[in-house]
Tab-separated table of N, CA, C and O in Angstrom:
chain	number	residue	atom	x	y	z
A	1155	MET	N	153.800	123.280	78.031
A	1155	MET	CA	154.711	122.697	76.781
A	1155	MET	C	154.518	121.395	76.462
A	1155	MET	O	153.865	120.796	77.406
A	1156	LEU	N	154.393	121.128	74.997
A	1156	LEU	CA	154.394	119.715	74.917
A	1156	LEU	C	155.514	118.870	74.867
A	1156	LEU	O	156.455	119.117	74.690
A	1157	ALA	N	154.996	117.563	75.621
A	1157	ALA	CA	156.517	117.081	75.850
A	1157	ALA	C	155.943	115.427	75.461
A	1157	ALA	O	154.884	115.146	75.545
A	1158	SER	N	157.432	114.813	74.980
A	1158	SER	CA	157.848	113.457	74.711
A	1158	SER	C	158.278	112.647	75.571
A	1158	SER	O	159.253	113.388	76.720
A	1159	GLY	N	158.701	111.623	75.750
A	1159	GLY	CA	159.459	110.674	76.087
A	1159	GLY	C	161.338	111.014	75.609
A	1159	GLY	O	162.090	110.700	75.298
A	1160	GLY	N	161.179	111.825	74.341
A	1160	GLY	CA	162.217	112.114	73.443
A	1160	GLY	C	163.168	113.263	74.281
A	1160	GLY	O	162.925	113.713	75.284
A	1161	LEU	N	164.629	112.782	73.783
A	1161	LEU	CA	165.722	113.814	74.356
A	1161	LEU	C	165.491	115.223	74.143
A	1161	LEU	O	164.973	116.207	74.667
A	1162	ASP	N	164.829	115.477	72.898
A	1162	ASP	CA	164.944	117.121	72.417
A	1162	ASP	C	163.509	118.096	73.569
A	1162	ASP	O	163.519	118.998	74.068
A	1163	SER	N	162.798	117.024	74.047
A	1163	SER	CA	161.469	117.475	74.787
A	1163	SER	C	162.149	117.169	76.324
A	1163	SER	O	161.741	118.006	76.861
A	1164	ALA	N	162.805	116.560	76.871
A	1164	ALA	CA	163.752	116.603	78.226
A	1164	ALA	C	164.684	117.484	78.253
A	1164	ALA	O	164.621	118.890	78.944
A	1165	VAL	N	165.519	118.196	77.064
A	1165	VAL	CA	166.319	119.635	77.296
A	1165	VAL	C	165.357	120.445	77.210
A	1165	VAL	O	165.549	121.190	77.989
A	1166	LEU	N	164.369	120.753	76.427
A	1166	LEU	CA	164.068	121.802	76.481
A	1166	LEU	C	162.984	122.157	77.364
A	1166	LEU	O	162.919	123.170	78.450
A	1167	LEU	N	162.239	120.812	78.206
A	1167	LEU	CA	161.970	121.350	79.132
A	1167	LEU	C	162.449	121.720	80.622
A	1167	LEU	O	162.054	122.254	81.496
A	1168	GLY	N	163.702	120.692	80.363
A	1168	GLY	CA	164.598	121.003	81.512
A	1168	GLY	C	165.172	122.629	81.753
A	1168	GLY	O	165.199	123.138	82.629
A	1169	THR	N	165.715	123.271	80.459
A	1169	THR	CA	166.069	124.316	80.335
A	1169	THR	C	164.760	125.300	80.609
A	1169	THR	O	165.052	126.140	81.210
A	1170	LEU	N	163.323	124.858	80.059
A	1170	LEU	CA	162.618	126.168	80.228
A	1170	LEU	C	162.175	125.852	82.036
A	1170	LEU	O	161.796	127.448	82.741
A	1171	ALA	N	162.011	124.785	82.716
A	1171	ALA	CA	161.870	124.836	84.249
A	1171	ALA	C	162.889	125.358	84.663
A	1171	ALA	O	161.994	125.702	86.277
A	1172	ARG	N	163.794	125.806	84.705
A	1172	ARG	CA	164.891	126.767	85.532
A	1172	ARG	C	164.474	128.115	85.694
A	1172	ARG	O	164.786	128.607	86.426
A	1173	ARG	N	163.707	128.588	84.651
A	1173	ARG	CA	163.244	129.724	84.325
A	1173	ARG	C	161.781	129.996	84.726
A	1173	ARG	O	161.170	131.331	84.896
A	1174	HIS	N	160.832	129.123	84.491
A	1174	HIS	CA	159.504	129.629	84.191
A	1174	HIS	C	158.988	127.983	84.488
A	1174	HIS	O	158.916	127.332	85.156
A	1175	ALA	N	157.811	128.583	84.962
A	1175	ALA	CA	156.588	127.773	85.595
A	1175	ALA	C	156.098	126.729	84.207
A	1175	ALA	O	155.723	127.389	83.204
A	1176	VAL	N	155.935	125.821	84.335
A	1176	VAL	CA	156.223	125.030	82.651
A	1176	VAL	C	154.886	123.738	83.881
A	1176	VAL	O	155.214	123.001	84.584
A	1177	ARG	N	154.457	123.594	82.203
A	1177	ARG	CA	153.200	122.631	82.583
A	1177	ARG	C	153.215	121.534	81.601
A	1177	ARG	O	152.615	122.040	80.335
A	1178	PRO	N	153.781	120.419	81.722
A	1178	PRO	CA	153.955	119.644	80.487
A	1178	PRO	C	152.705	119.120	79.946
A	1178	PRO	O	152.121	118.459	80.705
A	1179	LEU	N	152.802	118.797	78.593
A	1179	LEU	CA	151.108	118.060	78.210
A	1179	LEU	C	152.050	117.061	77.609
A	1179	LEU	O	152.787	117.045	76.688
A	1180	TYR	N	151.070	115.797	77.174
A	1180	TYR	CA	151.368	114.782	76.989
A	1180	TYR	C	150.194	113.935	76.445
A	1180	TYR	O	149.047	114.016	77.014
A	1181	VAL	N	150.296	114.351	74.958
A	1181	VAL	CA	149.208	113.903	74.121
A	1181	VAL	C	148.816	111.897	73.640
A	1181	VAL	O	150.058	111.870	73.092
A	1182	ARG	N	148.395	111.704	74.247
A	1182	ARG	CA	148.135	110.298	73.801
A	1182	ARG	C	147.103	109.815	72.616
A	1182	ARG	O	146.398	110.486	72.370
A	1183	CYS	N	147.675	109.032	72.021
A	1183	CYS	CA	147.093	108.492	70.762
A	1183	CYS	C	146.836	107.296	70.615
A	1183	CYS	O	146.389	106.601	69.531
A	1184	GLY	N	146.974	106.356	71.497
A	1184	GLY	CA	146.637	104.943	71.665
A	1184	GLY	C	147.734	103.906	71.069
A	1184	GLY	O	147.827	103.181	70.882
A	1185	LEU	N	149.229	104.880	71.235
A	1185	LEU	CA	150.441	104.163	70.566
A	1185	LEU	C	150.651	103.042	71.951
A	1185	LEU	O	150.684	103.132	73.448
A	1186	ALA	N	151.376	101.962	71.202
A	1186	ALA	CA	151.815	101.253	72.430
A	1186	ALA	C	152.828	101.379	73.185
A	1186	ALA	O	152.450	100.781	74.458
A	1187	TRP	N	153.717	101.992	72.956
A	1187	TRP	CA	154.992	102.746	73.793
A	1187	TRP	C	154.195	103.588	74.662
A	1187	TRP	O	155.132	104.324	75.873
A	1188	GLU	N	153.418	104.070	74.558
A	1188	GLU	CA	153.064	105.504	75.758
A	1188	GLU	C	153.063	105.531	77.058
A	1188	GLU	O	153.418	106.308	77.566
A	1189	ARG	N	152.533	104.320	77.327
A	1189	ARG	CA	152.904	104.074	79.242
A	1189	ARG	C	154.116	103.810	79.283
A	1189	ARG	O	153.933	105.103	80.128
A	1190	ALA	N	154.971	103.649	78.753
A	1190	ALA	CA	156.707	103.638	79.014
A	1190	ALA	C	157.193	105.145	79.094
A	1190	ALA	O	157.420	105.268	79.863
A	1191	GLU	N	156.537	105.499	78.019
A	1191	GLU	CA	156.942	107.016	77.596
A	1191	GLU	C	156.629	108.058	78.585
A	1191	GLU	O	157.212	108.711	79.084
A	1192	GLN	N	155.264	107.780	79.207
A	1192	GLN	CA	154.776	108.718	79.930
A	1192	GLN	C	155.333	108.389	81.572
A	1192	GLN	O	155.591	109.288	82.111
A	1193	ARG	N	156.456	107.136	81.841
A	1193	ARG	CA	156.705	106.449	83.291
A	1193	ARG	C	157.591	107.322	82.830
A	1193	ARG	O	158.644	107.914	83.984
A	1194	LEU	N	158.369	107.381	82.199
A	1194	LEU	CA	159.757	108.191	81.925
A	1194	LEU	C	160.075	109.144	82.076
A	1194	LEU	O	160.785	110.134	82.580
A	1195	LEU	N	158.824	110.108	81.304
A	1195	LEU	CA	158.716	111.567	81.491
A	1195	LEU	C	158.449	112.190	82.802
A	1195	LEU	O	158.893	112.454	83.496
A	1196	ALA	N	157.849	111.285	83.656
A	1196	ALA	CA	157.137	111.719	85.202
A	1196	ALA	C	158.490	110.920	86.047
A	1196	ALA	O	158.968	112.343	86.884
A	1197	ARG	N	159.681	110.283	85.749
A	1197	ARG	CA	160.876	109.644	86.286
A	1197	ARG	C	161.675	111.401	86.335
A	1197	ARG	O	162.302	111.682	87.025
A	1198	PHE	N	161.708	111.413	84.808
A	1198	PHE	CA	162.435	112.842	84.479
A	1198	PHE	C	162.040	114.047	85.391
A	1198	PHE	O	163.078	114.647	85.785
A	1199	LEU	N	160.963	114.517	85.673
A	1199	LEU	CA	160.509	115.377	86.118
A	1199	LEU	C	160.701	115.561	87.707
A	1199	LEU	O	161.083	116.606	87.834
A	1200	ALA	N	160.481	114.159	88.111
A	1200	ALA	CA	161.038	114.152	89.312
A	1200	ALA	C	162.370	114.132	89.645
A	1200	ALA	O	162.648	114.972	90.691
A	1201	ALA	N	163.414	114.166	88.761
A	1201	ALA	CA	164.444	113.909	88.869
A	1201	ALA	C	165.076	115.662	88.638
A	1201	ALA	O	166.119	116.041	89.433
A	1202	LEU	N	164.433	116.329	88.079
A	1202	LEU	CA	164.610	117.611	87.406
A	1202	LEU	C	164.788	118.382	88.708
A	1202	LEU	O	165.325	119.102	88.861
A	1203	ARG	N	164.021	118.049	89.376
A	1203	ARG	CA	163.406	118.636	90.929
A	1203	ARG	C	162.920	120.598	90.611
A	1203	ARG	O	163.754	121.012	91.577
A	1204	ALA	N	162.719	120.690	89.527
A	1204	ALA	CA	162.941	121.947	89.407
A	1204	ALA	C	161.377	122.739	90.145
A	1204	ALA	O	160.341	122.312	90.273
A	1205	ARG	N	161.808	124.135	90.743
A	1205	ARG	CA	160.915	124.468	91.784
A	1205	ARG	C	159.176	124.793	91.267
A	1205	ARG	O	158.298	125.074	91.773
A	1206	HIS	N	159.836	125.072	89.702
A	1206	HIS	CA	158.447	125.066	88.970
A	1206	HIS	C	157.820	124.543	88.116
A	1206	HIS	O	156.796	124.478	87.334
A	1207	GLY	N	158.748	123.091	88.123
A	1207	GLY	CA	158.063	121.983	87.326
A	1207	GLY	C	156.788	121.357	87.923
A	1207	GLY	O	156.588	121.674	88.752
A	1208	ARG	N	156.169	120.943	87.210
A	1208	ARG	CA	154.720	120.151	87.343
A	1208	ARG	C	154.494	119.002	86.646
A	1208	ARG	O	155.463	118.286	86.115
A	1209	ARG	N	153.390	118.315	87.170
A	1209	ARG	CA	153.408	116.631	87.075
A	1209	ARG	C	152.876	117.228	85.278
A	1209	ARG	O	152.303	117.953	84.950
A	1210	VAL	N	153.022	115.746	84.585
A	1210	VAL	CA	152.458	116.140	82.987
A	1210	VAL	C	150.857	115.826	83.203
A	1210	VAL	O	150.240	115.167	83.823
A	1211	ALA	N	150.370	116.397	82.594
A	1211	ALA	CA	148.922	115.953	81.883
A	1211	ALA	C	148.575	115.912	80.687
A	1211	ALA	O	148.974	116.373	79.786
A	1212	PRO	N	148.415	114.594	81.069
A	1212	PRO	CA	147.906	113.697	79.721
A	1212	PRO	C	146.924	113.788	79.152
A	1212	PRO	O	145.995	114.025	79.902
A	1213	LEU	N	146.805	114.055	77.864
A	1213	LEU	CA	145.592	114.333	77.216
A	1213	LEU	C	145.878	113.218	76.011
A	1213	LEU	O	146.459	112.770	75.469
A	1214	ALA	N	143.932	112.949	75.593
A	1214	ALA	CA	144.282	112.283	74.673
A	1214	ALA	C	143.770	112.807	73.268
A	1214	ALA	O	142.922	114.348	73.504
A	1215	ARG	N	144.259	112.477	72.509
A	1215	ARG	CA	143.664	112.883	71.135
A	1215	ARG	C	142.339	112.599	70.643
A	1215	ARG	O	142.021	112.071	70.777
A	1216	PRO	N	141.451	114.025	70.285
A	1216	PRO	CA	140.176	113.352	70.039
A	1216	PRO	C	139.770	112.510	68.912
A	1216	PRO	O	140.920	112.378	68.198
A	1217	ARG	N	139.293	111.734	69.383
A	1217	ARG	CA	139.027	110.945	68.311
A	1217	ARG	C	138.484	111.467	67.348
A	1217	ARG	O	137.466	112.584	66.851
A	1218	GLY	N	139.002	111.083	65.711
A	1218	GLY	CA	138.042	111.556	64.534
A	1218	GLY	C	139.229	112.525	63.713
A	1218	GLY	O	139.043	113.107	63.114
A	1219	LEU	N	140.000	113.139	64.507
A	1219	LEU	CA	141.309	114.106	64.201
A	1219	LEU	C	142.495	113.440	63.203
A	1219	LEU	O	142.651	112.209	63.819
A	1220	ARG	N	142.362	114.085	62.532
A	1220	ARG	CA	143.141	113.728	61.364
A	1220	ARG	C	144.360	114.258	61.353
A	1220	ARG	O	144.489	115.628	62.139
A	1221	HIS	N	145.420	113.526	61.225
A	1221	HIS	CA	146.735	114.295	60.828
A	1221	HIS	C	147.160	115.343	59.847
A	1221	HIS	O	146.104	114.833	59.102
A	1222	CYS	N	147.669	116.531	59.745
A	1222	CYS	CA	147.735	117.539	58.637
A	1222	CYS	C	147.937	116.699	56.858
A	1222	CYS	O	147.932	117.174	56.256
A	1223	GLY	N	149.134	115.770	57.331
A	1223	GLY	CA	149.761	115.294	55.918
A	1223	GLY	C	150.444	116.312	55.523
A	1223	GLY	O	151.272	115.969	54.447
A	1224	ARG	N	150.844	117.411	56.227
A	1224	ARG	CA	151.877	117.806	55.682
A	1224	ARG	C	152.957	118.525	56.509
A	1224	ARG	O	154.182	119.029	55.880
A	1225	CYS	N	152.943	118.683	57.541
A	1225	CYS	CA	154.060	118.855	58.526
A	1225	CYS	C	155.110	117.830	58.797
A	1225	CYS	O	155.161	117.053	58.001
A	1226	THR	N	156.487	118.629	59.166
A	1226	THR	CA	157.565	117.373	58.915
A	1226	THR	C	157.474	115.956	59.778
A	1226	THR	O	157.960	115.003	59.508
A	1227	LYS	N	156.419	115.638	60.957
A	1227	LYS	CA	156.183	114.745	61.495
A	1227	LYS	C	155.510	113.885	60.802
A	1227	LYS	O	155.492	112.725	60.637
A	1228	CYS	N	154.448	114.252	60.427
A	1228	CYS	CA	153.487	113.498	58.742
A	1228	CYS	C	154.943	112.847	58.034
A	1228	CYS	O	154.400	112.117	57.240
A	1229	ALA	N	155.593	113.787	57.531
A	1229	ALA	CA	156.435	113.604	55.994
A	1229	ALA	C	157.176	112.559	56.669
A	1229	ALA	O	157.414	111.443	56.004
A	1230	GLU	N	157.686	112.491	57.819
A	1230	GLU	CA	158.704	111.552	58.412
A	1230	GLU	C	157.788	110.171	58.951
A	1230	GLU	O	158.078	108.854	58.478
A	1231	ARG	N	156.773	110.237	59.016
A	1231	ARG	CA	155.699	108.857	59.120
A	1231	ARG	C	155.429	108.478	58.305
A	1231	ARG	O	155.155	107.342	57.614
A	1232	GLN	N	155.003	109.347	57.019
A	1232	GLN	CA	154.846	108.758	55.662
A	1232	GLN	C	156.110	108.011	55.002
A	1232	GLN	O	156.003	107.042	54.567
A	1233	HIS	N	157.344	108.769	55.225
A	1233	HIS	CA	158.536	108.021	54.433
A	1233	HIS	C	158.650	106.976	55.437
A	1233	HIS	O	159.263	105.844	55.037
A	1234	ALA	N	158.458	106.866	56.778
A	1234	ALA	CA	158.896	105.546	57.602
A	1234	ALA	C	157.856	104.523	56.821
A	1234	ALA	O	158.805	103.033	56.751
A	1235	PHE	N	156.662	104.655	56.694
A	1235	PHE	CA	156.077	103.227	56.267
A	1235	PHE	C	156.175	103.136	54.849
A	1235	PHE	O	156.390	102.136	54.558
A	1236	ALA	N	156.110	103.800	53.733
A	1236	ALA	CA	156.912	103.635	52.574
A	1236	ALA	C	158.172	103.222	52.505
A	1236	ALA	O	158.456	101.915	51.634
A	1237	ALA	N	159.102	103.223	53.281
A	1237	ALA	CA	160.490	102.644	53.511
A	1237	ALA	C	160.132	101.286	53.928
A	1237	ALA	O	161.114	100.489	53.452
A	1238	ALA	N	159.396	101.196	54.913
A	1238	ALA	CA	159.167	99.463	55.691
A	1238	ALA	C	158.317	98.677	54.957
A	1238	ALA	O	158.101	97.641	54.855
A	1239	GLY	N	157.529	99.328	53.505
A	1239	GLY	CA	157.061	98.936	52.246
A	1239	GLY	C	155.494	98.514	53.197
A	1239	GLY	O	154.898	97.606	53.054
A	1240	VAL	N	155.170	99.260	54.139
A	1240	VAL	CA	153.816	99.045	54.800
A	1240	VAL	C	152.990	100.064	54.358
A	1240	VAL	O	153.203	101.059	54.463
A	1241	PRO	N	151.408	99.609	54.543
A	1241	PRO	CA	150.425	100.664	54.334
A	1241	PRO	C	150.577	101.725	55.249
A	1241	PRO	O	150.415	101.211	56.627
A	1242	ASP	N	150.433	102.961	54.913
A	1242	ASP	CA	150.306	103.788	56.330
A	1242	ASP	C	148.771	103.863	56.438
A	1242	ASP	O	147.720	104.369	56.044
A	1243	PRO	N	148.424	103.599	57.810
A	1243	PRO	CA	147.162	103.146	58.053
A	1243	PRO	C	146.634	104.618	58.732
A	1243	PRO	O	145.052	105.246	58.973
A	1244	THR	N	147.104	105.557	58.724
A	1244	THR	CA	146.773	106.915	59.309
A	1244	THR	C	146.116	108.161	58.142
A	1244	THR	O	146.083	107.896	57.024
A	1245	ARG	N	145.201	108.521	59.052
A	1245	ARG	CA	143.686	109.231	58.256
A	1245	ARG	C	144.760	110.824	58.232
A	1245	ARG	O	145.130	111.276	59.160
A	1246	TYR	N	145.045	111.497	57.288
A	1246	TYR	CA	145.004	112.528	56.989
A	1246	TYR	C	144.405	113.382	56.368
A	1246	TYR	O	143.460	113.345	55.685
A	1247	ALA	N	144.709	114.676	56.964
A	1247	ALA	CA	143.270	115.738	56.306
A	1247	ALA	C	143.058	116.129	54.748
A	1247	ALA	O	142.014	116.485	54.592
A	1248	ARG	N	144.180	115.848	54.420
A	1248	ARG	CA	144.318	116.545	52.908
A	1248	ARG	C	144.105	115.247	52.056
A	1248	ARG	O	144.550	113.885	52.383
């Protein structure tokens, strides 16, 4: 399961870990807050004490991979940059 330090990931992870073997995956993209987010996620998993819970498997996003530019997360990113009046440095596939 793809996990982050967000509340939605924590709720989903906690619910699934009670019933299934869960392997949390965290994709690193080189963002400034990733270390803190990974530490919080690891603490949450330790506190969860789910018998099927496993350690987080961090994955690096392959270099050169572009965001799709069409999904809701891409739309949120584009909107945030536009609202801030800052150019979006993200490379999109489209």
